[in-house]
Coordinates of C-alpha atoms (C1' of nucleotides) in Angstrom, one line a residue:
Chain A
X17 CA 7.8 13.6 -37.5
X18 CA 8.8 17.2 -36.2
X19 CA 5.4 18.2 -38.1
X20 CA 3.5 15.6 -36.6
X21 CA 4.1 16.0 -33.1
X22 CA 4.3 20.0 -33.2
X23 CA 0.6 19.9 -33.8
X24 CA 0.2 18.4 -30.4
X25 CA 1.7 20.7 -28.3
X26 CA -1.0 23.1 -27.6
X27 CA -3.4 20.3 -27.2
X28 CA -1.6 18.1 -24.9
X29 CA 2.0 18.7 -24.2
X30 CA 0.7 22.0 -22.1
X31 CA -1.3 19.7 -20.4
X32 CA 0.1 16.9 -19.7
X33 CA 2.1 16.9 -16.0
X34 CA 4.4 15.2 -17.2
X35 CA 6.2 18.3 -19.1
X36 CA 5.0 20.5 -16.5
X37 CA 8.1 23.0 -16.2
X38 CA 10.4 21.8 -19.3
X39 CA 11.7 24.6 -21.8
X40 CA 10.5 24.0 -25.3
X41 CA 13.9 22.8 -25.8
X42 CA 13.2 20.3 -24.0
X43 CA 10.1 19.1 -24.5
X44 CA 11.3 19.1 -28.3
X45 CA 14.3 16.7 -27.5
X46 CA 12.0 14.4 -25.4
X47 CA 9.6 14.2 -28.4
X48 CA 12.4 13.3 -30.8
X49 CA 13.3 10.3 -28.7
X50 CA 9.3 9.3 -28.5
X51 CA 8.0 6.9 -31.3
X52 CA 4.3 7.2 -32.1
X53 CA 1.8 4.5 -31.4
X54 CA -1.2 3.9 -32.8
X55 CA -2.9 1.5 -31.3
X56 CA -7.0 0.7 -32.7
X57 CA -10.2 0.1 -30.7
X58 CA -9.8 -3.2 -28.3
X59 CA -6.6 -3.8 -29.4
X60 CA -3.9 -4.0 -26.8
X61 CA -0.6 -2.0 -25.8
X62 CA 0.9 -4.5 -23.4
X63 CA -0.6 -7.6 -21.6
X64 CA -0.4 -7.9 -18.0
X65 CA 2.6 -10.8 -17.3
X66 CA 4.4 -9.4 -20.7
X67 CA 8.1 -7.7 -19.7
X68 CA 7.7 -4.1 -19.3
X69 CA 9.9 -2.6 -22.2
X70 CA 7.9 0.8 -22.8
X71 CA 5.9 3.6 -21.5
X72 CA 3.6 5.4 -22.9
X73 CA 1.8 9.0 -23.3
X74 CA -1.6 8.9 -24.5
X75 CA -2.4 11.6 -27.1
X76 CA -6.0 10.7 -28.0
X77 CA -8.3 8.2 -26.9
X78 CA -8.7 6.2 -24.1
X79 CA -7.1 2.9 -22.4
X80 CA -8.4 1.1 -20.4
X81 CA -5.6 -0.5 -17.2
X82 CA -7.0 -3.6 -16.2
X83 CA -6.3 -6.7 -13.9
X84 CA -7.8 -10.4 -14.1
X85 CA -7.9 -13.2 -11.8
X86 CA -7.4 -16.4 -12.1
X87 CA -11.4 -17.2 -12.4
X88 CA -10.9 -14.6 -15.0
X89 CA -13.2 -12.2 -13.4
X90 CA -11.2 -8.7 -14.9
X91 CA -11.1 -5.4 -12.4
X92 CA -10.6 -1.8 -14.4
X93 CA -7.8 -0.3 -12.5
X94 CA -7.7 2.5 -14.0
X95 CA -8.7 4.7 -17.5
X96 CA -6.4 7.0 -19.2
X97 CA -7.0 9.8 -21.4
X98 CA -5.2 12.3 -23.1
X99 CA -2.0 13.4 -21.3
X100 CA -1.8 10.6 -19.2
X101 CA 1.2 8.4 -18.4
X102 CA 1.0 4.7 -18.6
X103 CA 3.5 1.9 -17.6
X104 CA 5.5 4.6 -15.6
X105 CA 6.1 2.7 -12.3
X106 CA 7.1 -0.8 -13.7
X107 CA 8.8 0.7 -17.0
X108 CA 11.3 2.9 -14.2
X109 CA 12.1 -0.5 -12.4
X110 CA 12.6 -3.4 -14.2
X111 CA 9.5 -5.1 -13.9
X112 CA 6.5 -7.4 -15.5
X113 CA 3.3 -5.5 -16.6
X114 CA 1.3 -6.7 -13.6
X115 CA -1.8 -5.6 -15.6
X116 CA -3.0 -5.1 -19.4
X117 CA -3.9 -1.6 -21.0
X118 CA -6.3 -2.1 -24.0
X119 CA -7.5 0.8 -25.8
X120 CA -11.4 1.7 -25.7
X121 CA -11.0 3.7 -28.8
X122 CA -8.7 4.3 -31.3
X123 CA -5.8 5.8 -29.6
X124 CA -2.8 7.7 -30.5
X125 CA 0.4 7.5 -27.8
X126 CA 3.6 8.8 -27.5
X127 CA 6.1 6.1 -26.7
X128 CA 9.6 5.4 -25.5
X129 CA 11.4 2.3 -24.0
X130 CA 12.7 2.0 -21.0
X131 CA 16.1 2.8 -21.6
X132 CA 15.5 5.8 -23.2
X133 CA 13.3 7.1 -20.6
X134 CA 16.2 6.5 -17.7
X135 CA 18.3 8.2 -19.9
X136 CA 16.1 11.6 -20.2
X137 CA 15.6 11.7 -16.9
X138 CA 18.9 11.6 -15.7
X139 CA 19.4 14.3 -18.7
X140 CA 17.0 16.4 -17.4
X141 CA 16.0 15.7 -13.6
X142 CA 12.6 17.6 -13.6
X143 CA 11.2 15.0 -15.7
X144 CA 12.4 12.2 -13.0
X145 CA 10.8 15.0 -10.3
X146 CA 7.5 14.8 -12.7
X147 CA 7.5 11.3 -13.1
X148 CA 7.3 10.6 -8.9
X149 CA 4.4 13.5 -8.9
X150 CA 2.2 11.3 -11.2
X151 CA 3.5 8.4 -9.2
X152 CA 2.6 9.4 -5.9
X153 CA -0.7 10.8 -7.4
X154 CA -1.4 7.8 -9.1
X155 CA -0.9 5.8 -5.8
X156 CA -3.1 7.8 -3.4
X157 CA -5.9 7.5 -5.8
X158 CA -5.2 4.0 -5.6
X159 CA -5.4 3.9 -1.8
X160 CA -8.7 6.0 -2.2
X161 CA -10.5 3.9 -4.5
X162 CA -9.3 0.5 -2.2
X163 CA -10.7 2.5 1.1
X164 CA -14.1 3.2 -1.2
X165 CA -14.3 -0.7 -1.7
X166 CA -14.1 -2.0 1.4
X167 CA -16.0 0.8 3.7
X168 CA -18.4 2.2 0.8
X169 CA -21.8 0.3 -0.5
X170 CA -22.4 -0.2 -4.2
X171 CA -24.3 3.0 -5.1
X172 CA -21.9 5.4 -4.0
X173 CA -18.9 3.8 -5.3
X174 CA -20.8 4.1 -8.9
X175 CA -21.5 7.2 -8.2
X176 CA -18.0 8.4 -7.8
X177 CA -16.2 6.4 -10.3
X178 CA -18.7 8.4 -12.6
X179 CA -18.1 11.6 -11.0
X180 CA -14.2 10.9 -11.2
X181 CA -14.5 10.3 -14.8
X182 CA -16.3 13.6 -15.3
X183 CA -13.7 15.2 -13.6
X184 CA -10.5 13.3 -15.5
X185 CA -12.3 14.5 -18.4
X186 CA -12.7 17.9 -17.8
X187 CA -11.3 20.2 -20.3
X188 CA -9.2 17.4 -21.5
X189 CA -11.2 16.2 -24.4
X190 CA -11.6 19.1 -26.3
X191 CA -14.8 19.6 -27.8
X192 CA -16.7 17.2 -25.6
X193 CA -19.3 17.2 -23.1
X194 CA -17.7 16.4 -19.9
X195 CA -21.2 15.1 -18.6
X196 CA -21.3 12.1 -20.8
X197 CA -19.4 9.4 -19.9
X198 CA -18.6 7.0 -22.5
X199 CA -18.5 3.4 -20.5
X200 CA -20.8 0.3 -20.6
X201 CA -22.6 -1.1 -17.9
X202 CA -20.0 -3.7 -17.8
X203 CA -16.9 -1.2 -17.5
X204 CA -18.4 0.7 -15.1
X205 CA -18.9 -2.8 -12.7
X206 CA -15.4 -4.0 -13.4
X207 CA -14.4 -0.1 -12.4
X208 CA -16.3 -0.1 -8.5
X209 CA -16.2 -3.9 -8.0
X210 CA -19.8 -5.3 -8.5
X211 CA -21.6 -6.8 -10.9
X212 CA -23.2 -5.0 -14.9
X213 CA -26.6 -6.3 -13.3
X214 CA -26.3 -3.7 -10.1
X215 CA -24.7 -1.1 -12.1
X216 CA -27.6 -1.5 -14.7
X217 CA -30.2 -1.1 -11.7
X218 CA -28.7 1.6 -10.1
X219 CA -28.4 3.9 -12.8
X220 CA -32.2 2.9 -14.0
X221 CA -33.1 4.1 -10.5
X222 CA -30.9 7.1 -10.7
X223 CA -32.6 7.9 -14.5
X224 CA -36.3 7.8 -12.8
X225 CA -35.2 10.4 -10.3
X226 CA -33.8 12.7 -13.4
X227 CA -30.4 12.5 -12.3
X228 CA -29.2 10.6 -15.2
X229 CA -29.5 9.7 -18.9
X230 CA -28.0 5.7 -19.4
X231 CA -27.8 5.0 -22.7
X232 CA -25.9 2.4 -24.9
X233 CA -22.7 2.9 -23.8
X234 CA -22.8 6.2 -22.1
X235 CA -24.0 7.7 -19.4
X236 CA -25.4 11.5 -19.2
X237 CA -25.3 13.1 -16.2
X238 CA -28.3 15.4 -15.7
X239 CA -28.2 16.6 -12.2
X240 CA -24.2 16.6 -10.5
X241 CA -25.7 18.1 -7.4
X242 CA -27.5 15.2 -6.7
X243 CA -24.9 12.3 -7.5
X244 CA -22.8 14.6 -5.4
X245 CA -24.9 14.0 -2.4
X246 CA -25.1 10.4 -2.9
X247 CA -20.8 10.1 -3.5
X248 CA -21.1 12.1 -0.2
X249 CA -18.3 14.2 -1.4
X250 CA -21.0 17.4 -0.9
X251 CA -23.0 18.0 2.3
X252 CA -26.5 17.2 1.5
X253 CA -27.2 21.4 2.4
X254 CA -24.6 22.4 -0.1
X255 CA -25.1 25.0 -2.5
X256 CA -23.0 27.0 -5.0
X257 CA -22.5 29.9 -3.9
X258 CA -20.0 30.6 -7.1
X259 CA -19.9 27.9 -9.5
X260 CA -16.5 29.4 -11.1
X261 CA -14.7 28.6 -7.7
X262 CA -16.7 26.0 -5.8
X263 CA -14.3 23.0 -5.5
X264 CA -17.4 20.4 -5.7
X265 CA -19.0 21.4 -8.6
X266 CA -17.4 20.9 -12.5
X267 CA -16.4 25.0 -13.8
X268 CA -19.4 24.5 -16.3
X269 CA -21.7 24.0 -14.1
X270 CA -23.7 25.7 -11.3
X271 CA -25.6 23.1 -9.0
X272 CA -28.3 25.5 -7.9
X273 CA -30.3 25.9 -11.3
X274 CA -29.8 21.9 -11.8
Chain B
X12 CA 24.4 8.1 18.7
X13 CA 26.6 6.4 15.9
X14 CA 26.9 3.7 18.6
X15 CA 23.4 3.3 18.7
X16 CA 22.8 3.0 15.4
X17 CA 25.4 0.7 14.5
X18 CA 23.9 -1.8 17.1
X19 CA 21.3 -2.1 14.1
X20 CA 23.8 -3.4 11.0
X21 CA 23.4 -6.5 10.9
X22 CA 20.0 -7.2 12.0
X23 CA 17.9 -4.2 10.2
X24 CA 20.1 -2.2 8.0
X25 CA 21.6 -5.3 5.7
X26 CA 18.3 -6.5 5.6
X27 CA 16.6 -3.1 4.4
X28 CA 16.1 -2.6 0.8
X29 CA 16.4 1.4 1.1
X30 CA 19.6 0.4 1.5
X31 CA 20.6 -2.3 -0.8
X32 CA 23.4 -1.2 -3.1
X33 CA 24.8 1.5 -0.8
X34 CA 28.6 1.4 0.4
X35 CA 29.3 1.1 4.3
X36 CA 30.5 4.9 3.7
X37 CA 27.3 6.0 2.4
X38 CA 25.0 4.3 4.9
X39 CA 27.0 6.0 7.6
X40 CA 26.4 8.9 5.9
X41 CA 22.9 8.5 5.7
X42 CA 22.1 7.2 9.0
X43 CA 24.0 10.1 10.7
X44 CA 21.4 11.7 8.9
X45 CA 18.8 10.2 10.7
X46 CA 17.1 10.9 14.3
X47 CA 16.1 8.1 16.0
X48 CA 12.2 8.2 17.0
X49 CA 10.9 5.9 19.6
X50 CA 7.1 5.4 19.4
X51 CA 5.0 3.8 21.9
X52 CA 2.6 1.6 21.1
X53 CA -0.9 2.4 19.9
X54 CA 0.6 6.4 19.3
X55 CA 0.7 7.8 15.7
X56 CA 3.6 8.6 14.3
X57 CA 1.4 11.4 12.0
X58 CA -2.1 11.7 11.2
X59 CA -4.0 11.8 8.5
X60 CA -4.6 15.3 6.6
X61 CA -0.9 16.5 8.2
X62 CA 1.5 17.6 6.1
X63 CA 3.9 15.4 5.2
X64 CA 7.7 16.1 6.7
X65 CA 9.2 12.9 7.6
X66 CA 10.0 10.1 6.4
X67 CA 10.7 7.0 8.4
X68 CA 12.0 3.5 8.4
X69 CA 11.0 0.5 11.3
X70 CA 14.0 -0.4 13.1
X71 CA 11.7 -2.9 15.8
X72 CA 8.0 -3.0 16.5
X73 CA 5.2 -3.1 13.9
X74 CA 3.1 0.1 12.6
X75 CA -0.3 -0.1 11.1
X76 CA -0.9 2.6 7.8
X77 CA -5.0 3.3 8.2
X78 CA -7.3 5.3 6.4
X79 CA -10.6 6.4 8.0
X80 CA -13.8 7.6 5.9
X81 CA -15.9 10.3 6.7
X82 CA -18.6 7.8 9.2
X83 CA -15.4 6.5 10.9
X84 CA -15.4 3.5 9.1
X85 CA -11.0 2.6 9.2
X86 CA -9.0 0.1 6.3
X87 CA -5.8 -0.7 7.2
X88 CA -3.8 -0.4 3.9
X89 CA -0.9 -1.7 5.1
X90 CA 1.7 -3.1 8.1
X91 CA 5.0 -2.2 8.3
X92 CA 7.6 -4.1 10.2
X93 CA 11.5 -3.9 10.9
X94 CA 13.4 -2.5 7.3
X95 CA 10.3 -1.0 5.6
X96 CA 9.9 2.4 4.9
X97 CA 6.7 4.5 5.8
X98 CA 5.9 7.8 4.0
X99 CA 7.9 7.5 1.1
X100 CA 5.8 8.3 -1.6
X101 CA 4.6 11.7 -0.3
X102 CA 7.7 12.8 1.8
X103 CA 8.6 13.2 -1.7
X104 CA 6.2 14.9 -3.3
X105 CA 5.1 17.8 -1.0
X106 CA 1.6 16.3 0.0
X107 CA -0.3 16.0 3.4
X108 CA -0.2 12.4 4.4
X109 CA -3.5 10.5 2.9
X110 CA -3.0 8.2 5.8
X111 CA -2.4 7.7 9.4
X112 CA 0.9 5.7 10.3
X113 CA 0.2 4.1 13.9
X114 CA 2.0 2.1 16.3
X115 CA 1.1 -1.5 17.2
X116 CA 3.7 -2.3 19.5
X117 CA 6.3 0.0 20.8
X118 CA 8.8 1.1 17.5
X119 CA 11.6 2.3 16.9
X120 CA 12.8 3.7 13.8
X121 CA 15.1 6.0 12.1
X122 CA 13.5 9.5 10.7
X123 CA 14.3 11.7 8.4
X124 CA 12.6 14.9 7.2
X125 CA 11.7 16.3 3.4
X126 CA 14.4 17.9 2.7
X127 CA 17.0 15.8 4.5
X128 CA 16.2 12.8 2.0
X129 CA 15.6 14.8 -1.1
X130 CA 19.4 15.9 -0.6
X131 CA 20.6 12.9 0.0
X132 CA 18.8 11.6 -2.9
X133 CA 20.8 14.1 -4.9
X134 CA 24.7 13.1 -3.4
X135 CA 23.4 9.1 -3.3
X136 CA 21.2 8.8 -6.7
X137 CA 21.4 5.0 -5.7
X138 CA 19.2 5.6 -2.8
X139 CA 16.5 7.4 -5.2
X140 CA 16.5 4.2 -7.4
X141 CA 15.8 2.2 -3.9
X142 CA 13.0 4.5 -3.7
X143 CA 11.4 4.0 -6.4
X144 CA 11.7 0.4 -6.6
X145 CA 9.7 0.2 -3.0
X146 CA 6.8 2.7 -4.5
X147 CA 6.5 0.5 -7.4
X148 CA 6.9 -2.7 -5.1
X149 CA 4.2 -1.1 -2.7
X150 CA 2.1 0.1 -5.5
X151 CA 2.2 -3.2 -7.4
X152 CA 0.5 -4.8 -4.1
X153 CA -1.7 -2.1 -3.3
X154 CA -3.1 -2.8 -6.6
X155 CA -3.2 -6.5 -6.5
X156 CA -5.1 -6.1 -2.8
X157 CA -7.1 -4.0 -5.1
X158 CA -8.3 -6.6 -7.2
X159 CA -8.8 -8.9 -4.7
X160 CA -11.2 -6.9 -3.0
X161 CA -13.0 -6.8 -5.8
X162 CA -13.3 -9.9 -7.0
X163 CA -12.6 -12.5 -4.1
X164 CA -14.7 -14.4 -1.6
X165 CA -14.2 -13.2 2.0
X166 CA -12.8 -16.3 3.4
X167 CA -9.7 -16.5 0.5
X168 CA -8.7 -12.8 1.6
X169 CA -8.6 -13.1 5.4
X170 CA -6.4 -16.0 4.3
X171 CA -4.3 -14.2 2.1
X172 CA -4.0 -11.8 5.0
X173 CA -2.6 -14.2 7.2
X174 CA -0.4 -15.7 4.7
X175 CA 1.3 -11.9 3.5
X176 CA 1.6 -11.5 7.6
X177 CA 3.2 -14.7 7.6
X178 CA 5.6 -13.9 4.0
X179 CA 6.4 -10.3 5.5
X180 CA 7.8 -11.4 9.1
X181 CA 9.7 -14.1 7.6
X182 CA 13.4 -14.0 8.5
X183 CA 13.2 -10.6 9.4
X184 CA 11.8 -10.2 13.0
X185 CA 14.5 -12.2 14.6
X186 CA 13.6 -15.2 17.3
X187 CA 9.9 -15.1 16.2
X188 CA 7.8 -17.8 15.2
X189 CA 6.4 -16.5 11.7
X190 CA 3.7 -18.7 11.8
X191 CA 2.0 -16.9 14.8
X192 CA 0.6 -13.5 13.7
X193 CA -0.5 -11.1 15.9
X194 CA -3.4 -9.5 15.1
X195 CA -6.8 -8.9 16.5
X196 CA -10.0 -10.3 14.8
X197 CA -10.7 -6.2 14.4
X198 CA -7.6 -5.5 12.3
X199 CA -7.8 -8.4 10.0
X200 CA -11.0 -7.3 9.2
X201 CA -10.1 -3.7 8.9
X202 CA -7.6 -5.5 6.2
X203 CA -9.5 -7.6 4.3
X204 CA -12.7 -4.9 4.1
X205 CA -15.1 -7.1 6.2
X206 CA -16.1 -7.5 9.8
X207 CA -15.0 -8.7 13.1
X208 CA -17.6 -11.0 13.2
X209 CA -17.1 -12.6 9.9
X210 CA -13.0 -12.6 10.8
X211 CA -14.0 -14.8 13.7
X212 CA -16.6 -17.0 11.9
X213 CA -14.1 -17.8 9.8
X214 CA -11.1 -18.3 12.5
X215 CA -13.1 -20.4 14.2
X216 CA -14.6 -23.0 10.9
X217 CA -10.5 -22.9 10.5
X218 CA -9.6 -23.6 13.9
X219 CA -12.0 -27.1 13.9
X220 CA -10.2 -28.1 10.8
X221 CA -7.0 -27.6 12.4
X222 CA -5.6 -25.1 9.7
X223 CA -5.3 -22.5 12.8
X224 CA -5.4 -21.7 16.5
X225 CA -6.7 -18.6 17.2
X226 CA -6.4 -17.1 20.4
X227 CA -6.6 -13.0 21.9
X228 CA -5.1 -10.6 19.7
X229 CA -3.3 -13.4 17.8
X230 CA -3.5 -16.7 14.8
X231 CA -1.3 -19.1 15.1
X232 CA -1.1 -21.3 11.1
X233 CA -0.9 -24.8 12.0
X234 CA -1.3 -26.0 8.4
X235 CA 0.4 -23.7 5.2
X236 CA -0.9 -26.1 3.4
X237 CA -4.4 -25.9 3.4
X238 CA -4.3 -22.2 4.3
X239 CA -2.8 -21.5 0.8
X240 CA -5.2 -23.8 -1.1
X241 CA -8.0 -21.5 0.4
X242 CA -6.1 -18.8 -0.9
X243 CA -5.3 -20.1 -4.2
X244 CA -2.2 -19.5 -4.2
X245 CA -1.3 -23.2 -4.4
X246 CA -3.1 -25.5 -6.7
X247 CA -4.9 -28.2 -4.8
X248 CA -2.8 -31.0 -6.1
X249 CA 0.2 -29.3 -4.6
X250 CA 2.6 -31.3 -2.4
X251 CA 6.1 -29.8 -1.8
X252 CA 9.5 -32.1 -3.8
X253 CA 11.6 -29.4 -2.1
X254 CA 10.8 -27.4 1.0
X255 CA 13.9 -25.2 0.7
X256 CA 13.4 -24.1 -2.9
X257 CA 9.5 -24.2 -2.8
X258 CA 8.0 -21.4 -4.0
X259 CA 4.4 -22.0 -2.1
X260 CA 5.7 -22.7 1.1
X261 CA 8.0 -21.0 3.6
X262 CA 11.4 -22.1 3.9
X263 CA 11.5 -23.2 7.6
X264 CA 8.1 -25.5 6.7
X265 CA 7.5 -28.9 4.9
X266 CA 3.9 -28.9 3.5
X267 CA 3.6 -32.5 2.4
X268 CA 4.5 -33.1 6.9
X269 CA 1.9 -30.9 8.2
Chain C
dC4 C1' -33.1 -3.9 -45.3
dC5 C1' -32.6 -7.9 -42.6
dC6 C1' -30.0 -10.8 -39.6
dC7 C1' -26.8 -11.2 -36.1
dT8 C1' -24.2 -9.8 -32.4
dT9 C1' -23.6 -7.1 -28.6
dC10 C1' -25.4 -4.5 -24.8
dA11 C1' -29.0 -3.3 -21.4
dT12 C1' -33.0 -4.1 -18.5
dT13 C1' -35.7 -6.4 -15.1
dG14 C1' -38.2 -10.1 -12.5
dC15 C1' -37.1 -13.5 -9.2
dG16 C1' -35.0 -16.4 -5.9
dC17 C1' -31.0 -17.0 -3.2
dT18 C1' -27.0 -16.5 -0.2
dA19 C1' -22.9 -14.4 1.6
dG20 C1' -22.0 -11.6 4.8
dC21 C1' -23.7 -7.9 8.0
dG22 C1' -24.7 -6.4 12.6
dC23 C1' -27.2 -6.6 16.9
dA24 C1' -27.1 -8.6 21.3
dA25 C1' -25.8 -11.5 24.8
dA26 C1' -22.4 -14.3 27.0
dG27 C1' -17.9 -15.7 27.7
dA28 C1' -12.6 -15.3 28.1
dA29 C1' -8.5 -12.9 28.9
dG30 C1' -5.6 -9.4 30.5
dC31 C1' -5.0 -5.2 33.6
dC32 C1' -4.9 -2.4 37.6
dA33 C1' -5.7 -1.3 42.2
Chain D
dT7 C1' -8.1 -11.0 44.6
dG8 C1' -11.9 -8.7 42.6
dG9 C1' -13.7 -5.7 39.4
dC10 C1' -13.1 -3.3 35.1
dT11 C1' -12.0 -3.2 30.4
dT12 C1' -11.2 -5.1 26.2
dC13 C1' -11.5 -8.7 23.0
dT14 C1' -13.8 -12.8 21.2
dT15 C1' -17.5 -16.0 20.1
dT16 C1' -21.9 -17.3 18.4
dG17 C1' -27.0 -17.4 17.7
dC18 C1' -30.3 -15.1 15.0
dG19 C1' -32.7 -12.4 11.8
dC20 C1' -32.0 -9.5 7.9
dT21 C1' -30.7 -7.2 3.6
dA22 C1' -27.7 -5.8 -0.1
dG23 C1' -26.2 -7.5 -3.8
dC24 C1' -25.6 -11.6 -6.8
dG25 C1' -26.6 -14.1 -10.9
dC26 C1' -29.7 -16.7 -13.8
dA27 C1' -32.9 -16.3 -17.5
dA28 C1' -35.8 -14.1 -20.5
dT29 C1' -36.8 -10.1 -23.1
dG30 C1' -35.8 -5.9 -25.4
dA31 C1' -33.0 -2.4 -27.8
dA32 C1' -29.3 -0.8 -30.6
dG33 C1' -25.8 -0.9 -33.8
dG34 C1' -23.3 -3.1 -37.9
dG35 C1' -22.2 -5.7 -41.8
dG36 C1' -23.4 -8.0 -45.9

DNA sequence: CCCCTTCATTGCGCTAGCGCAAAGAAGCCA
DNA sequence: TGGCTTCTTTGCGCTAGCGCAATGAAGGGG
């Protein structure tokens, strides 16, 4: 199991915020205490209303955190990737899942229960300290996205949920192309609260103008400068003046020569 | 000062989870801790973008948490009354404040800065569980807000609005009727992500059924009853066996009367 | 290789909700 | 008491986005 997990540790551990600051000692006793979880393409780790025993670190893959309604219409909360911590503000207080994660692909999780995660965080403080970070980063993410619903029309809020993805995924997924989001028409609606028929639309539009490639399942994005200027998170005069540094654009890419 | 705190035992401090648990030793502690900050009304106790330094909780008045976007376009995320905390979740994590935290009526509440609660976190773990069961309880509503948003009509959330105003004042702003909100048309729409307009549209098509009386700056909820079916949160058939242990209606109202 | 399922596109009609504008009602201050 | 400000209501026209329905495209499994 040592074995196992070691070969994650350059991968993931070093990025995951969740570690951030623990000695390899550390880390390695947290790891002994983790079970891993595989969990397979649209299968699910917990449903939402189910008592909330564990928590979860996502090693590979992706999950998708989702809410439904009674009418059954179904609202993506949020997606996880790699280093990412799921089920950590209900597993810390005694709680019901008040939403389902299902895996989009296969995935491959660290987990631990509930009780074992108190008890390493009272062992070992920083990881308590860590846990609140993600929290509170979690939560004003949340507050932004519920500000973008109710002030922000359609098209931008699709542009930034894809923009936000770009950016989750950056440098996470090694050896992928951090400009090709892997979400259906359908995801992406149920992410930015509208309908696949709008989403579908928009990004045809958005493909005429060159700024995208939709495909089955993905979406390419061709031109960040412009989807920039339509999230509004970039002045419509902005340009790079160094790509390396300039906090709109991804590091790989320089919005001038788009 | 002691004196003028103690004033607020019974009514407030019993009352306020933060506190739940703690001995009468340690919540003197922590309350000579505190300054005592009196807002008046319609003045901010911080702004958004400042850092975030204190951390307070409502003694009296009401305080509205807003978030603006970039064409001045405001969502009110959420309203704090007596026993709630505000600027939990990034007092403790070293942010700016995402949010703008201002008074409705004149307030009075108990502060206390960064590194005032993280120490007394540390002496009184209790009060660090506290916390983190309010972040989770806050973030388990923000998220359910979240969903509605996205999925509801706009008449079922300006009702479930009124009825969360309603829930929230319940028992805990003494000698007022908790069936009469006061808000303006502009703030439940700020809450619901709509528009004045449609708030008052909708007040009105309520008030000629009798399920409200609406009047400057305030609703009044004649009828729970058929408030809550709007809302879904009661199944149309409902009628109440018990007031007093019914879980759709509040205690100090009979549904099957109204 | 073909059939079946799943996903995406797009035309079309519709409606929920927006937002202007104008008029009224309520509080506030001098 | 009168005038000013702020809040509310409501008529009206408009449009963003919905959602059905029909068609097309892309896997996937036997």
């Amino acid at each position: 199991m040592e074995k196992t997990i070691s070969r994650y540790d350059d991968t993931i551990l070093n990025r995951c915020n969740f570690f951030k600051g623990l000695s390899k000692h550390e880390i390695t006793a947290v790891l002994k205490a983790a079970r891993i979880v595989n969990i397979p393409s649209n299968s699910f780790f917990f449903h939402q209303g189910e008592e909330a025993i564990s928590f979860y670190i996502v090693v590979s893959g992706q999950v998708r955190l989702s809410q439904i309604n009674p009418e059954g219409r179904q609202v993506i909360v949020h997606i996880f990737g790699p280093g990412d911590a799921i089920g950590i503000i209900v597993a810390l207080s005694n709680m019901t899942y008040p939403v389902s994660a299902e895996a989009m692909t296969d995935t491959q999780a660290l987990g631990w229960d509930r009780d074992t995660i108190a008890y390493l965080m009272e062992e070992c403080p920083r990881l308590a300290v860590n846990g609140l970070h993600l929290i509170a980063h979690r939560f004003m993410e949340l507050q932004d996205r519920y500000r973008e619903l109710a002030t922000e029309r359609v098209e931008r809020r699709i542009a930034r949920a894809l923009l936000r993805q770009a950016q989750q995924r950056n440098g996470r997924i090694p050896h992928t192309n951090t400009r090709n989001i892997s979400l259906s028409r359908q995801d992406l609606a149920e992410m930015t609260g509208t309908t696949l028929y709008t989403v579908s639309r928009t990004c045809s539009s958005w493909e005429q103008e060159g700024i995208v490639t939709a495909g089955r399942g993905y979406i390419e994005i061709n031109n960040f400068h412009k989807l920039l200027v339509i999230a509004e998170d970039l002045p419509d005069s902005h340009q790079c003046h160094d790509p390396q540094t300039c906090y709109f654009c991804p590091p790989d890419f320089n919005c001038n020569t788009a």
